Short mmCIF file of C-alpha atoms and ligand atoms in Angstrom, two decimals:
data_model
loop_
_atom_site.label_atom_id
_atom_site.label_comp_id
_atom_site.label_asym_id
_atom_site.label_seq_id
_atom_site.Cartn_x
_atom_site.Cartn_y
_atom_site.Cartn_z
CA UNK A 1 -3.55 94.73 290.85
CA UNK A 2 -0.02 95.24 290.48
CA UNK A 3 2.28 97.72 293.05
CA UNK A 4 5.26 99.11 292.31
CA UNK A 5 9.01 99.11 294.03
CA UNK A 6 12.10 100.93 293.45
CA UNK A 7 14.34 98.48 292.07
CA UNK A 8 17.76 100.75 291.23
CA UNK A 9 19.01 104.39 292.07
CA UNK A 10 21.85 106.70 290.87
CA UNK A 11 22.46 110.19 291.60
CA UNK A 12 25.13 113.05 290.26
CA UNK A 13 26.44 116.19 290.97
CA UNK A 14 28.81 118.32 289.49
CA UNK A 15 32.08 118.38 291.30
CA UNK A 16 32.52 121.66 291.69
CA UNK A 17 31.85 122.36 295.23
CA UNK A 18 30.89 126.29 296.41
CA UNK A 19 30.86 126.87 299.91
CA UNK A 20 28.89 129.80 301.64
CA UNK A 21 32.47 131.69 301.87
CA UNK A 22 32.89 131.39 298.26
CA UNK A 23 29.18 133.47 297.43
CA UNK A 24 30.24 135.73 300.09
CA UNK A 25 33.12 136.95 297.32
CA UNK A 26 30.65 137.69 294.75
CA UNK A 27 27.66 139.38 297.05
CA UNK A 28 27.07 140.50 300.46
CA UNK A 29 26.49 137.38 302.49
CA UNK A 30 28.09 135.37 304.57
CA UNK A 31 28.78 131.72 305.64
CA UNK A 32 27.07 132.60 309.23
CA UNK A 33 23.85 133.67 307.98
CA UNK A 34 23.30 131.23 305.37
CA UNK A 35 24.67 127.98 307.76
CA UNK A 36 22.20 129.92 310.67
CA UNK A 37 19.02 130.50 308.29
CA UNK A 38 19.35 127.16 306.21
CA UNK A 39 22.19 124.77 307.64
CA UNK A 40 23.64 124.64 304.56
CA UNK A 41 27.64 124.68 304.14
CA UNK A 42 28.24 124.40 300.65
CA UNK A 43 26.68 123.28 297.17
CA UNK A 44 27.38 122.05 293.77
CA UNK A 45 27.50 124.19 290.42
CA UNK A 46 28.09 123.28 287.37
CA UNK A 47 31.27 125.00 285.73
CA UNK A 48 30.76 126.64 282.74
CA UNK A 49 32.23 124.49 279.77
CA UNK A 50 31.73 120.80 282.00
CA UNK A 51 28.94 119.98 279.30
CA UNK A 52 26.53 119.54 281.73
CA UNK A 53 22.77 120.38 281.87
CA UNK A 54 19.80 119.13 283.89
CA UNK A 55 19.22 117.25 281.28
CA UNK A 56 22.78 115.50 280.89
CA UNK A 57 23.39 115.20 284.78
CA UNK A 58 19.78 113.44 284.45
CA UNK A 59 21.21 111.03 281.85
CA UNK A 60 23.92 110.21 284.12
CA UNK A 61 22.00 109.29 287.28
CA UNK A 62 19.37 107.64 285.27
CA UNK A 63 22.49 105.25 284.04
CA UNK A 64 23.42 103.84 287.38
CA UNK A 65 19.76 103.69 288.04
CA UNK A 66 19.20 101.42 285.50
CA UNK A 67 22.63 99.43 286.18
CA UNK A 68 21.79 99.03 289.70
CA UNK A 69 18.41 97.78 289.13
CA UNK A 70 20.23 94.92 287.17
CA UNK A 71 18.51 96.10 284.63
CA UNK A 72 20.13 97.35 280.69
CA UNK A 73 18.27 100.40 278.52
CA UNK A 74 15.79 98.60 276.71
CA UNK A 75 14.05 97.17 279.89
CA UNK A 76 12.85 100.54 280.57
CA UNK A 77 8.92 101.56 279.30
CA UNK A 78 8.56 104.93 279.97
CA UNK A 79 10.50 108.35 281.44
CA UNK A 80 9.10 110.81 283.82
CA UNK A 81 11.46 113.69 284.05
CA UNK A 82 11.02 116.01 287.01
CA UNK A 83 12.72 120.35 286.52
CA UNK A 84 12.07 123.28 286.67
CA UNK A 85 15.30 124.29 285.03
CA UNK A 86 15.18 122.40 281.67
CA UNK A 87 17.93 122.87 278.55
CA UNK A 88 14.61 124.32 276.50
CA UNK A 89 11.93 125.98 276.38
CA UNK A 90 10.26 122.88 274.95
CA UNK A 91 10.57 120.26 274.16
CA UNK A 92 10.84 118.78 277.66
CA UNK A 93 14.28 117.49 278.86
CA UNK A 94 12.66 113.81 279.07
CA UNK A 95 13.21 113.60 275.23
CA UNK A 96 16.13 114.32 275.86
CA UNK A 97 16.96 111.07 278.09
CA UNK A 98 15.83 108.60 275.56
CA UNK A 99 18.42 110.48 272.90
CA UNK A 100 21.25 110.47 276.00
CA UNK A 101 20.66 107.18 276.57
CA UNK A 102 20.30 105.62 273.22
CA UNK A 103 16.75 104.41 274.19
CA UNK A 104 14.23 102.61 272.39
CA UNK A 105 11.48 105.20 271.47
CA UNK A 106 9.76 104.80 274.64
CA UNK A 107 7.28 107.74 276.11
CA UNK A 108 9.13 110.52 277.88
CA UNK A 109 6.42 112.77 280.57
CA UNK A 110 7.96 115.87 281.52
CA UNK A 111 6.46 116.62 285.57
CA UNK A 112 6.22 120.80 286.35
CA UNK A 113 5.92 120.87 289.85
CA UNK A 114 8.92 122.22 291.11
CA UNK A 115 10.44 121.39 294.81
CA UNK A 116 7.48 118.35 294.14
CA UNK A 117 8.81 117.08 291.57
CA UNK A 118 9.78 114.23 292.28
CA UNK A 119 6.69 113.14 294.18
CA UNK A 120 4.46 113.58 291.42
CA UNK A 121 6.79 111.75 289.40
CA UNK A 122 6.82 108.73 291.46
CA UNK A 123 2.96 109.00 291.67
CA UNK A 124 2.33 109.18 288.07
CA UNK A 125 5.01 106.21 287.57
CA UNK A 126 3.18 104.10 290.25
CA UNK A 127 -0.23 104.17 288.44
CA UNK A 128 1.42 103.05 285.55
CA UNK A 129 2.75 100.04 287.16
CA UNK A 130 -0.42 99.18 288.88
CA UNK A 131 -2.69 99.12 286.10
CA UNK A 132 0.13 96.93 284.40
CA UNK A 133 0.72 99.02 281.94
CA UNK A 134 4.39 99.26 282.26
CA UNK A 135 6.48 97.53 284.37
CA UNK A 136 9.83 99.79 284.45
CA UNK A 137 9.56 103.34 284.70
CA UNK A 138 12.54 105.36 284.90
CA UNK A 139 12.20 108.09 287.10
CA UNK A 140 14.32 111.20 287.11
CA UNK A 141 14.38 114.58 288.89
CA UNK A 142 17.44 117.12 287.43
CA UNK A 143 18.12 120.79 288.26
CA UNK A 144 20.69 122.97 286.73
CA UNK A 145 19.89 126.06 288.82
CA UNK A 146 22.99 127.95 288.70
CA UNK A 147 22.72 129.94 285.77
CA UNK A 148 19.47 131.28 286.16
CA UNK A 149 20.01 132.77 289.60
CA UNK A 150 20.82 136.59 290.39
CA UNK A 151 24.43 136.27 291.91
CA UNK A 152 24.29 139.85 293.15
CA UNK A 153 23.26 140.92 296.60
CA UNK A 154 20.09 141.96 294.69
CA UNK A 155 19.34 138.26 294.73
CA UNK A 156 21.03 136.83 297.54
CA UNK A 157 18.18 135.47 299.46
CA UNK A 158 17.17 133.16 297.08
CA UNK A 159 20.74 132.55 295.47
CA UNK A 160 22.73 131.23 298.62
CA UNK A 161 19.72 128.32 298.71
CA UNK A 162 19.97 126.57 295.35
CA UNK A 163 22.36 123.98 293.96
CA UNK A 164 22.84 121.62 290.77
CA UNK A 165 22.56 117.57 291.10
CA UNK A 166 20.51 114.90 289.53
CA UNK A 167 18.64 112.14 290.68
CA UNK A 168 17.03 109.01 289.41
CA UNK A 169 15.48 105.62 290.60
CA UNK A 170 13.32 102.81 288.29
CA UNK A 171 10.66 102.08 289.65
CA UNK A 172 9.26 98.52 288.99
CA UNK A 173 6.54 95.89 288.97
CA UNK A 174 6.44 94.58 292.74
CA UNK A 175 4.98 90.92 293.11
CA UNK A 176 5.68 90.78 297.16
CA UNK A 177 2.78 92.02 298.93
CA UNK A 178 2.82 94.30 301.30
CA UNK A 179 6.74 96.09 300.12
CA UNK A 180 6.90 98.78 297.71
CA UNK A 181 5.38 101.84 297.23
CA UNK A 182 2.23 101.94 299.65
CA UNK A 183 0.40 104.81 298.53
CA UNK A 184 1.11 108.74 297.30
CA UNK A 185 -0.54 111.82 298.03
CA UNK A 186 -0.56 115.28 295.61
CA UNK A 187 -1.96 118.69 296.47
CA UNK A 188 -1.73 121.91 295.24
CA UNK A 189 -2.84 125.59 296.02
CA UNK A 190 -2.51 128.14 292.68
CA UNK A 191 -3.35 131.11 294.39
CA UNK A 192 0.10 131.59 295.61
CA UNK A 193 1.56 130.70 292.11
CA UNK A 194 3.54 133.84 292.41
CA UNK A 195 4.95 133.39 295.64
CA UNK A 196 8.25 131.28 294.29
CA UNK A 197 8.35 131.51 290.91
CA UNK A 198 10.00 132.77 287.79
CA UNK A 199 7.21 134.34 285.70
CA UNK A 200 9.92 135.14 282.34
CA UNK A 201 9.82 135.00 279.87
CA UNK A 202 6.44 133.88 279.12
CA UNK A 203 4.08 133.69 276.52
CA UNK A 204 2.60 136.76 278.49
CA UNK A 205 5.80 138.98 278.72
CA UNK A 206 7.77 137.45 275.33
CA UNK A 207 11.97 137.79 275.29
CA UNK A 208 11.68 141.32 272.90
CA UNK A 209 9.39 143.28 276.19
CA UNK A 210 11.37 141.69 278.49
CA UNK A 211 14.33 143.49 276.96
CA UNK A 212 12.56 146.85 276.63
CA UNK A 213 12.72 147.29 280.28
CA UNK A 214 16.03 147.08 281.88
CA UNK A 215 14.68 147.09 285.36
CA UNK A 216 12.40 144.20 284.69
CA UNK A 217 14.50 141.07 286.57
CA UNK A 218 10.99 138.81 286.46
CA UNK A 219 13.57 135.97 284.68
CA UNK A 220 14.94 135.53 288.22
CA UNK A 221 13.52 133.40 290.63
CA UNK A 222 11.17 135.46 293.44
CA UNK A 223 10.49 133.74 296.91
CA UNK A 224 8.13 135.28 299.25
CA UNK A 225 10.53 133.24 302.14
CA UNK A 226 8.93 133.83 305.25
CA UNK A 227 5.35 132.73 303.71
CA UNK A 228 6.90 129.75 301.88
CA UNK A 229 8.15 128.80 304.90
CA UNK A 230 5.44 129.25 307.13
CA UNK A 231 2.93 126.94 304.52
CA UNK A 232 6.15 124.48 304.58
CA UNK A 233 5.94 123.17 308.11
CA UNK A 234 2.14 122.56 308.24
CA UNK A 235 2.17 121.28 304.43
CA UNK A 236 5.13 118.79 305.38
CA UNK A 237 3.16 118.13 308.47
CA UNK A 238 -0.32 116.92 306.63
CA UNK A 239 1.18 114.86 303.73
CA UNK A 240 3.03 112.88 306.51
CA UNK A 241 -0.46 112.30 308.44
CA UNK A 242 -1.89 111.78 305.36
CA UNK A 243 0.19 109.24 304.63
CA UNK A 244 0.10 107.37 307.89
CA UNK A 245 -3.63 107.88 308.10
CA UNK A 246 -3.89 106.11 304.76
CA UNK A 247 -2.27 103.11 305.01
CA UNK A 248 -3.21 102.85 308.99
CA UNK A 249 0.15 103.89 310.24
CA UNK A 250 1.36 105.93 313.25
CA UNK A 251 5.12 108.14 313.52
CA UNK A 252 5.91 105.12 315.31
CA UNK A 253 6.29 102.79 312.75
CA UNK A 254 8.65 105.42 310.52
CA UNK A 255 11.93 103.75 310.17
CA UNK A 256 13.52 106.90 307.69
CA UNK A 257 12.02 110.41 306.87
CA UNK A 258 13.02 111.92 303.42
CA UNK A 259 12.41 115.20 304.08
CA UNK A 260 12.77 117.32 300.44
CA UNK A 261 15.72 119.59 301.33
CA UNK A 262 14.74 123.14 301.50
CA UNK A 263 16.07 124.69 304.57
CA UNK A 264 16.99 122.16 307.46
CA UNK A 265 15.29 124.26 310.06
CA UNK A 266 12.26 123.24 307.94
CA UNK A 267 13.03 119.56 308.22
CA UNK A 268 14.62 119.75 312.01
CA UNK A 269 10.70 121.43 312.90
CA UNK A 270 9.06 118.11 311.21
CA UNK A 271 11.29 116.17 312.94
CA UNK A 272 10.73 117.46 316.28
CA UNK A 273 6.62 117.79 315.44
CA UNK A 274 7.09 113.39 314.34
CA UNK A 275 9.70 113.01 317.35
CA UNK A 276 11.90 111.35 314.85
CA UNK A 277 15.70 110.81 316.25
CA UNK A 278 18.08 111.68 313.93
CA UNK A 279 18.86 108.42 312.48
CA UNK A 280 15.32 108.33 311.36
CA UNK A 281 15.64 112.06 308.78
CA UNK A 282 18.08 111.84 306.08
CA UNK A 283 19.22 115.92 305.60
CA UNK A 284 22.13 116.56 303.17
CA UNK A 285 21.38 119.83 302.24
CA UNK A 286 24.20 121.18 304.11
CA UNK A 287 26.39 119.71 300.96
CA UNK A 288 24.11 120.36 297.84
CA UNK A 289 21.70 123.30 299.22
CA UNK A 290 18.31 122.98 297.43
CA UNK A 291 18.31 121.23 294.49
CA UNK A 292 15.30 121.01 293.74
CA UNK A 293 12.89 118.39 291.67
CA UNK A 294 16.70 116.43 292.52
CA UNK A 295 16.83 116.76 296.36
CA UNK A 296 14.79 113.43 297.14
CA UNK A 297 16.19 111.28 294.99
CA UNK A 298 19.77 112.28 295.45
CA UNK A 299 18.65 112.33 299.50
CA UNK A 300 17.10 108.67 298.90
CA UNK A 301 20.08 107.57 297.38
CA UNK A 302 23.05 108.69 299.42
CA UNK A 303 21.01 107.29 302.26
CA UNK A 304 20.71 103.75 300.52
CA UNK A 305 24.62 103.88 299.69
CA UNK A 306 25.45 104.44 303.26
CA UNK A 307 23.30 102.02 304.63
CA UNK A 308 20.74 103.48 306.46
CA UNK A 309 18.10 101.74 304.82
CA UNK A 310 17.18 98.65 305.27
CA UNK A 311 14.72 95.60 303.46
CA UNK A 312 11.33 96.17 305.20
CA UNK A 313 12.26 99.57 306.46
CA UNK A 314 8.73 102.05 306.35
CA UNK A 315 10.42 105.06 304.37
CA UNK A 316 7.91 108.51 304.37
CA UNK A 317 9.02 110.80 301.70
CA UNK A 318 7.37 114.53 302.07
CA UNK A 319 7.74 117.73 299.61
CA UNK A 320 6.37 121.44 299.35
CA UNK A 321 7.24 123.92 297.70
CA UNK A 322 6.43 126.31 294.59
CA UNK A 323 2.86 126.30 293.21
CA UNK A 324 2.42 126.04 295.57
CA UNK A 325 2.69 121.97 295.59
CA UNK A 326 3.31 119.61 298.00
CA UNK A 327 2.64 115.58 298.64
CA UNK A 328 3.91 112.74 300.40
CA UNK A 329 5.15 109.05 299.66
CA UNK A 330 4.87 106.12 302.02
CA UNK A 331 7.17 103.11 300.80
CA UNK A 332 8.18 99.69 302.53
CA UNK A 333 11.42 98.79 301.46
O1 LIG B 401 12.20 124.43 298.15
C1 LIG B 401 11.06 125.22 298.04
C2 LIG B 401 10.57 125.63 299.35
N1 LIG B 401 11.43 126.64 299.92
C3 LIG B 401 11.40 126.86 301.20
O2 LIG B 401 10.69 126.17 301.88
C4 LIG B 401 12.20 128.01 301.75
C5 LIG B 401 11.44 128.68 302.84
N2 LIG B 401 12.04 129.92 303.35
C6 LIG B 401 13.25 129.97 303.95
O3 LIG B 401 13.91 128.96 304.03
C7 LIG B 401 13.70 131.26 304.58
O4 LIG B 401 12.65 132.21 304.54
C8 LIG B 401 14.97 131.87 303.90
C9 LIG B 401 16.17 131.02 304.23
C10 LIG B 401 14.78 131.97 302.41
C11 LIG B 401 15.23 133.29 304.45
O5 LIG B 401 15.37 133.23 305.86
P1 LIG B 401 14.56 134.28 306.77
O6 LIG B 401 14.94 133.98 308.15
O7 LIG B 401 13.12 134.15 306.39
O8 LIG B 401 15.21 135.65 306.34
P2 LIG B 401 14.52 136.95 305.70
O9 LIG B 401 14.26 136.75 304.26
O10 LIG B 401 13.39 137.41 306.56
O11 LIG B 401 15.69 137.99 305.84
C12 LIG B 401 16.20 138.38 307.12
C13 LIG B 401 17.35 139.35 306.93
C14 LIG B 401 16.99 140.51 305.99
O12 LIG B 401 17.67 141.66 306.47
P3 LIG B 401 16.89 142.78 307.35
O13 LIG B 401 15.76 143.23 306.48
O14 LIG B 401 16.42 142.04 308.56
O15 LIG B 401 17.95 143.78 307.59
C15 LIG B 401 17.61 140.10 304.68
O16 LIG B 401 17.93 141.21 303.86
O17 LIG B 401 18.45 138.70 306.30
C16 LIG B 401 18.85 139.40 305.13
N3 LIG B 401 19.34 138.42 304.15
C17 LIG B 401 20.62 138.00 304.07
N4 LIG B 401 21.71 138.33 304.77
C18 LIG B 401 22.86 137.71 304.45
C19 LIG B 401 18.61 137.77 303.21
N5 LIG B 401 19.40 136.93 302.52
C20 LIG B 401 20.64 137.05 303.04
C21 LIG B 401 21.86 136.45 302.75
N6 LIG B 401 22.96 136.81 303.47
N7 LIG B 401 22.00 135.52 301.78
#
């Protein structure tokens, strides 16, 4: 049986940087409380007119992806594309990808699991690799966030959190045993669907009620935060172990944590439960805030670029959040 490695990564964000002082202009916040509550400084949102959507900030990443992996378009076998905030309804923004990037008319798998994302992408992309079915997926996880959130002080505890970016790796066919993706792990829990979410509009409540009711803000994203947080830091917690457990591992032999990037005090309590120093957690949420089905890979990435992972490295990737969702990654490098 074949494994699978990651072979090439590329990430993007829009350029236009707004810092905690900035939302404190347009509701009643300030940079204080969000840097206290979530360590972040500033994030990234797209400026209205820049052309670009989840899907087109996708595109991009997936490009240097692909370059880096020495690799050219028509290598790749298959997209999995990873949001929550897509340019449609439907179709699916991996469509979208092949078109962007002139493609060959390869399969495109949109993933809907949120602040997960990206792990279930990888895990679906590694199964196709190992039963040799393809042997370069292109894996993508894009958010454009920023439009959809309620910029008042109405909506200010979820709005200070979230940020735009891309990220993408391609994930390949891996001949060297022991390197590569080691193993994944997915869970879910539905009955606290409604505990992040956006539930409109929806099949249920269509665009025309939605209108009828002026009060009704359901098309703006609700977070129960204190609960969310609370199943964070023993979710993060068991996909690690799981991980280790699985592939007869200890928190001794993690060389780099990719935490998803949700709130660093979530990520600083991991780190302190897997006595990790801090050259072995990669946070950079204080520059993009939350972005999402896009936090790992961008995290991954900027990591790789500045050198803090190495050939033969054990990296542990770990994500929770809405569905709620959460899983884990174990990789050798
Ligand atoms: O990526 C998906 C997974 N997401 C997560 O894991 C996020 C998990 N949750 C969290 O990170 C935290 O719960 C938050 C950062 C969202 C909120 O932090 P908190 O410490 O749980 O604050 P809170 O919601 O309990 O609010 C505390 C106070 C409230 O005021 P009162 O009622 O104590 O007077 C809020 O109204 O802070 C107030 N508040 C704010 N103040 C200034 C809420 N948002 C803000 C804000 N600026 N942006």
């Amino acid at each position: 049986m074949y494994s699978s490695k990651i072979t090439g990564m590329g990430f993007y964000v829009p350029d236009n940087v707004v810092t905690n002082d900035d939302l404190s202009k347009m509701m009643d916040t300030n940079d204080e409380w969000i840097q206290e509550r979530t360590g972040i400084k500033e994030r990234r949102w797209i400026k209205e007119g820049s052309g670009d959507t989840a899907a087109v900030m996708g595109a991009k990443a997936a490009k240097i992806a692909i370059e880096r992996a020495g690799l050219i378009k028509d290598d790749i076998d298959f997209i999995v594309f990873a949001s929550l905030s897509p340019d449609y309804y439907f179709p699916g923004g991996g469509v979208q990808i092949q078109d962007l990037l002139e493609m060959p008319t390869v399969g495109a798998l949109d993933v809907r699991n949120q602040c997960t994302g990206f792990v279930y992408s990888m895990s679906v992309a590694d199964q196709f690799i190992k039963t040799g079915m393809y042997k370069n997926v292109l894996v993508i996880g894009a958010e454009f966030h920023s439009k959809g959130l309620d910029k008042t002080t109405r909506g200010r505890t979820v709005a200070v959190l979230f940020g735009d970016g891309a990220g993408a790796v391609v994930l390949s066919r891996n001949e060297e045993a022991g390197k590569g993706v080691l193993s994944t792990h997915l869970h879910s829990q539905g009955k606290f669907a409604k505990e992040l979410s956006v539930l409109t509009p929806s099949i249920q409540k269509w665009v025309p009620a939605l209108m009828e009711d002026p009060d009704d803000l359901s098309y703006y994203p609700y977070m129960n935060g204190q609960l969310v947080f609370k199943h964070a830091v023993v979710r993060f917690s068991e996909a690690i172990e799981e991980g280790l457990t699985a592939n007869n591992l200890t928190k001794e032999d993690i060389d780099m944590f990719i935490p998803h990037q949700a709130n660093l005090r979530i990520s600083q309590f991991v780190q302190r439960r897997f006595k990790l120093s801090d050259d072995q957690v990669y946070n950079n949420i204080m520059y993009y805030g939350n972005t999402t089905a896009a936090s790992i890979p961008i995290a991954l990435c900027e990591a790789w670029e500045k050198g803090k992972i190495k050939e033969g490295d054990l990296v542990v990737i770990a994500a929770f959040g809405s569905g709620f969702t959460w899983g884990s990654i174990v990789m050798r490098w």
